[in-house]
XYZ file of N, CA and C in Angstrom:
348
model
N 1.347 22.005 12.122
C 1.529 20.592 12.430
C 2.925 20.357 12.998
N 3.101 19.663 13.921
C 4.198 19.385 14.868
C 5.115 18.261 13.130
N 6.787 18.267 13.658
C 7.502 17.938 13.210
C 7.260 16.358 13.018
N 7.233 15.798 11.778
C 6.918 14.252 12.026
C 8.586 13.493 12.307
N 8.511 12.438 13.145
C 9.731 11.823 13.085
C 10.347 11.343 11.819
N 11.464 11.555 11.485
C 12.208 11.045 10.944
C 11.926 9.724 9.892
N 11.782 8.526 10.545
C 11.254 7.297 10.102
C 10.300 8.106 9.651
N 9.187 8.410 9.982
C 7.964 8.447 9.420
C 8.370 9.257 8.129
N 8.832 10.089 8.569
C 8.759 10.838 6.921
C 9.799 9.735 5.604
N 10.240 8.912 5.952
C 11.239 8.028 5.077
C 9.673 7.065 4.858
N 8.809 6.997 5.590
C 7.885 5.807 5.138
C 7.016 6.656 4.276
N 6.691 7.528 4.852
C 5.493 8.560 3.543
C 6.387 8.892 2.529
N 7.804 9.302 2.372
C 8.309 9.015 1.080
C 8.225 8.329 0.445
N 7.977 6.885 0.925
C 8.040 5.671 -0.160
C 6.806 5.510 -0.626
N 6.104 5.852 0.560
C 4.613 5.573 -0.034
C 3.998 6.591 -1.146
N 4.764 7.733 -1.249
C 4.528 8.965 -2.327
C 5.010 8.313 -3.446
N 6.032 7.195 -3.639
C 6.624 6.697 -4.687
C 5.837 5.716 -5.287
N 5.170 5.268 -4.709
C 4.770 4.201 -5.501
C 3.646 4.241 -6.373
N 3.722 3.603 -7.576
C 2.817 4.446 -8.779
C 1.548 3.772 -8.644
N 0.466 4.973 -9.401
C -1.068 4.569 -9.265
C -0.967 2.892 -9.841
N -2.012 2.109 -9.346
C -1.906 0.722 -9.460
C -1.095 -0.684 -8.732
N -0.479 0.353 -8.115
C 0.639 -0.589 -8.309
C 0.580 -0.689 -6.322
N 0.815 -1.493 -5.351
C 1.067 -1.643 -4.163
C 2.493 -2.090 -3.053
N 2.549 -1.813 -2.043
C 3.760 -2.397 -1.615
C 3.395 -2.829 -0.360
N 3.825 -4.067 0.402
C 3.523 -4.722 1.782
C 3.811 -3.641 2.715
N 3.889 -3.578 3.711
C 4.120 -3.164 5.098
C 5.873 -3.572 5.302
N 5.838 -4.319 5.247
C 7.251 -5.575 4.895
C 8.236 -4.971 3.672
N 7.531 -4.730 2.572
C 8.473 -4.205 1.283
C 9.213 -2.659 1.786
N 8.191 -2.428 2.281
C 8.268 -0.918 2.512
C 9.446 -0.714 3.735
N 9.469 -1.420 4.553
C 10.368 -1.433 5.839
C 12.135 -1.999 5.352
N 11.373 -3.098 4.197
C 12.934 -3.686 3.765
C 13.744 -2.400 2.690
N 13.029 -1.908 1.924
C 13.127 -0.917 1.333
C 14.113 0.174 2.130
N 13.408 0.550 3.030
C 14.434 1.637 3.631
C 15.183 0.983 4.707
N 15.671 -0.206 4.574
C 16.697 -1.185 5.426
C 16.313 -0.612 6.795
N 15.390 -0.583 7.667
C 14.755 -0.450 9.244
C 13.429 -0.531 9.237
N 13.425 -0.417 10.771
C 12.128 -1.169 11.325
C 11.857 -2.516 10.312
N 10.300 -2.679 10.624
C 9.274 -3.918 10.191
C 7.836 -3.113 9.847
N 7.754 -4.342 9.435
C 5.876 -4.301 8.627
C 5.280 -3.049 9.788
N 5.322 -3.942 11.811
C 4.378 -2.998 12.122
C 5.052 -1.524 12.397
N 6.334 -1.561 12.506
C 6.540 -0.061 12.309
C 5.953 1.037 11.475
N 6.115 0.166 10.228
C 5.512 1.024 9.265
C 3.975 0.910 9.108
N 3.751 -0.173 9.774
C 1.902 -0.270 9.846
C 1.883 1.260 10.683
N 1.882 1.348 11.650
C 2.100 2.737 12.854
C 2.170 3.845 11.973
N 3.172 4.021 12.144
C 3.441 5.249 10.602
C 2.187 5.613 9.760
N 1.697 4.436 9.237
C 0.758 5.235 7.972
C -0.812 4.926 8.899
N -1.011 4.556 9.931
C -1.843 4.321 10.924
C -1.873 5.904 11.343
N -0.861 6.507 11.922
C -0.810 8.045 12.698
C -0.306 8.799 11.221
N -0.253 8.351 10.603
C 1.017 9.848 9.428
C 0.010 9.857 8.432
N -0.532 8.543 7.993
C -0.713 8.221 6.508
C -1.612 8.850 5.674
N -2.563 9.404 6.256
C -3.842 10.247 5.633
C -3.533 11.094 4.433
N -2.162 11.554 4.695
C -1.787 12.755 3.502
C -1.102 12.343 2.435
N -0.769 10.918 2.333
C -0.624 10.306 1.112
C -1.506 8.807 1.058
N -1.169 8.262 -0.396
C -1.916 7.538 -1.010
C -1.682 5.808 -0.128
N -2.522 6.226 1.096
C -2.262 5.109 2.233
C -2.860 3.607 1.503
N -3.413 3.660 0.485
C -4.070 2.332 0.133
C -3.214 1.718 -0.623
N -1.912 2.535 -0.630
C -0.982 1.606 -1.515
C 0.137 1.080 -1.183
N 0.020 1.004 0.566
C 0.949 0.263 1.540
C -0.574 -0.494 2.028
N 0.331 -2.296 2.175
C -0.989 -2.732 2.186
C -0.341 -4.439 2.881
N -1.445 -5.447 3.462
C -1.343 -6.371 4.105
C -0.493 -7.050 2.806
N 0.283 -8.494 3.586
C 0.975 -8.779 2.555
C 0.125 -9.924 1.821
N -1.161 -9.917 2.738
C -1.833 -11.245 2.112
C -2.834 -10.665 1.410
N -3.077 -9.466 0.675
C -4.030 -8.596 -0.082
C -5.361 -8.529 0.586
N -5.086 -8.802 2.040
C -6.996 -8.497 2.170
C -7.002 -6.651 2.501
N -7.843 -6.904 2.566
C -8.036 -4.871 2.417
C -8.240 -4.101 3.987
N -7.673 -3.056 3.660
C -7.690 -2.452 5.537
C -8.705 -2.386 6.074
N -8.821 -3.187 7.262
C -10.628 -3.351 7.820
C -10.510 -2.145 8.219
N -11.911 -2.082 8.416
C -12.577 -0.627 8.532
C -12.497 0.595 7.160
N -11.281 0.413 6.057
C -11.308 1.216 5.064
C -11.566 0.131 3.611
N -12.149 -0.547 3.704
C -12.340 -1.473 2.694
C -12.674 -1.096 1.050
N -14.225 -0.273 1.819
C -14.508 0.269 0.936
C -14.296 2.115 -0.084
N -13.577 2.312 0.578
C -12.734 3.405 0.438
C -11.651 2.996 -0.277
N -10.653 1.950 0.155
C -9.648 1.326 -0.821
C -10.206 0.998 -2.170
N -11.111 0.457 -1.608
C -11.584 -0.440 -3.184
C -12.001 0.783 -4.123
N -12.364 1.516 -3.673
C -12.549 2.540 -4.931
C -11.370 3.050 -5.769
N -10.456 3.224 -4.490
C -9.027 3.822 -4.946
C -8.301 3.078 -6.485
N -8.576 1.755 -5.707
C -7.976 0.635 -6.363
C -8.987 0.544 -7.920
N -10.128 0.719 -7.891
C -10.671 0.534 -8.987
C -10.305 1.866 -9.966
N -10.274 2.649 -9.531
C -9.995 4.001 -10.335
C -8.612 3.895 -10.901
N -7.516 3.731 -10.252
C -6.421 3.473 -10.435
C -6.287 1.972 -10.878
N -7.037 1.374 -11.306
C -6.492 -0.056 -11.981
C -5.624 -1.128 -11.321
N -6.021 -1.016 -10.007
C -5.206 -1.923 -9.028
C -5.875 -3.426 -9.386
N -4.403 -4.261 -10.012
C -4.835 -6.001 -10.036
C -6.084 -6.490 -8.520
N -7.002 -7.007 -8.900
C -7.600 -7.258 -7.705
C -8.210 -8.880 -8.144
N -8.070 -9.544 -7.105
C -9.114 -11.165 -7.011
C -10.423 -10.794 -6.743
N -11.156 -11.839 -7.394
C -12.595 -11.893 -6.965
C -12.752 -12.395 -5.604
N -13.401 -11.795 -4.748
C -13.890 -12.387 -3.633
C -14.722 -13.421 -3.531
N -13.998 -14.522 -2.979
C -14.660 -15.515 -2.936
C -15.899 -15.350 -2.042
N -16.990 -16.561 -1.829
C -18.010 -16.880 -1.028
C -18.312 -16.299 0.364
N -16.591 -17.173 0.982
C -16.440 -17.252 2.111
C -16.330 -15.710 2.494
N -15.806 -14.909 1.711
C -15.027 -13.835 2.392
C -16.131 -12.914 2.761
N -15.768 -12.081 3.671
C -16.868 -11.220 4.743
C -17.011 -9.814 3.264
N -18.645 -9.922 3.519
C -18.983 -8.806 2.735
C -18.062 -8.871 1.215
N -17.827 -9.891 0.740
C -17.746 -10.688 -0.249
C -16.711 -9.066 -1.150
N -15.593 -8.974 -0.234
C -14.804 -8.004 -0.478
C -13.533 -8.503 -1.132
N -13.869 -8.326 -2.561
C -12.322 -8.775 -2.921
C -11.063 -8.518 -2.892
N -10.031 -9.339 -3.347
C -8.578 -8.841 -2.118
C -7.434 -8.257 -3.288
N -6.458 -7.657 -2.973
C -5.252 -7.145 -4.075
C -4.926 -8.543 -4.672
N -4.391 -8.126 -6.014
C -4.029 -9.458 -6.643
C -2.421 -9.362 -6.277
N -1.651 -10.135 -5.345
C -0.478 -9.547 -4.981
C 0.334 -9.742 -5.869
N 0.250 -10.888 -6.926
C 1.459 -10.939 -7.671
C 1.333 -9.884 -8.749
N 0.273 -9.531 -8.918
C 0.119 -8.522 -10.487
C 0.654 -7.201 -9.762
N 0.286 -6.856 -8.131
C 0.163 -5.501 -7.838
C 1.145 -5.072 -7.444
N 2.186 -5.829 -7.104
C 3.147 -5.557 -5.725
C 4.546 -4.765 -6.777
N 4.741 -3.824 -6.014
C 5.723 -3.168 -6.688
C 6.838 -3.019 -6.073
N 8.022 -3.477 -6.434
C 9.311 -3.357 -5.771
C 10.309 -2.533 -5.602
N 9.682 -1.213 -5.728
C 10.413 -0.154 -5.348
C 11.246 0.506 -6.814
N 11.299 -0.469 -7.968
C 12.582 -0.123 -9.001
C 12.081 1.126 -9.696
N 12.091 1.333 -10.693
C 12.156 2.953 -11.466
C 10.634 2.423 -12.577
N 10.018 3.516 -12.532
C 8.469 3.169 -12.868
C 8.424 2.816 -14.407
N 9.196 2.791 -15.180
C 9.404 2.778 -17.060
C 9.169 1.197 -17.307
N 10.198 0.562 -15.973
C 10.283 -0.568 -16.404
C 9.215 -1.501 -15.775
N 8.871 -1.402 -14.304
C 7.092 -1.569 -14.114
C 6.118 -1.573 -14.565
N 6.275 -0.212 -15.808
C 5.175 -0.222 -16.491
C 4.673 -1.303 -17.511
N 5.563 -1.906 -18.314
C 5.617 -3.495 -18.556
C 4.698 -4.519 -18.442
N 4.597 -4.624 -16.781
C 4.096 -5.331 -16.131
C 2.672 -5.009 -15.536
N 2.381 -3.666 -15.914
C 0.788 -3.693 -15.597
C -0.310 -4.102 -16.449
């Protein structure tokens, strides 16, 4: 496999960090390593992301990665990811991350754990 850039490997680091359950925006993840933005790092785990736990960089409004919906959602159920019920309206009645329970801010996992 050819050399990944730089950035990218600082974004699959973070995304290796972040503990089962637990999620981080596109946005957290970019502020985190002080560069780029959301879609930088959208890109990144778009071309890089397959070899780590891509369902746990995620929209900041918890809807789930179209086209991997149902693939996330398993992830997320196995691993105990906070999730909302899908309402009525929503397509294929797919429910979304619960962002305030899920979102993890990067700090040291002892004290996160707390909060799951």
């Amino acid at each position: 496999m050819d050399e990944l850039p730089e950035y990218a490997e600082r974004v699959l680091e973070v995304a290796e960090r972040i503990p089962p359950g637990r999620v981080m925006t596109y946005g957290d993840v970019a502020e985190w390593l002080g560069e780029g933005g959301p879609r930088q790092v959208g890109r990144v785990m778009a071309l890089y992301g397959g070899a780590v736990p891509w369902w746990r960089v995620v929209r900041s409004d918890g809807v789930l990665l179209p086209g991997h919906e149902l693939r996330a959602l398993d992830r997320y159920r196995e691993e105990g990811t906070p999730l909302r019920a899908a309402s009525h309206a929503a397509q294929g009645h797919v429910p979304r991350l619960d962002m305030k329970r899920a979102r993890w801010d990067g700090a040291g996992t002892r004290s996160d754990e707390a909060h799951i």
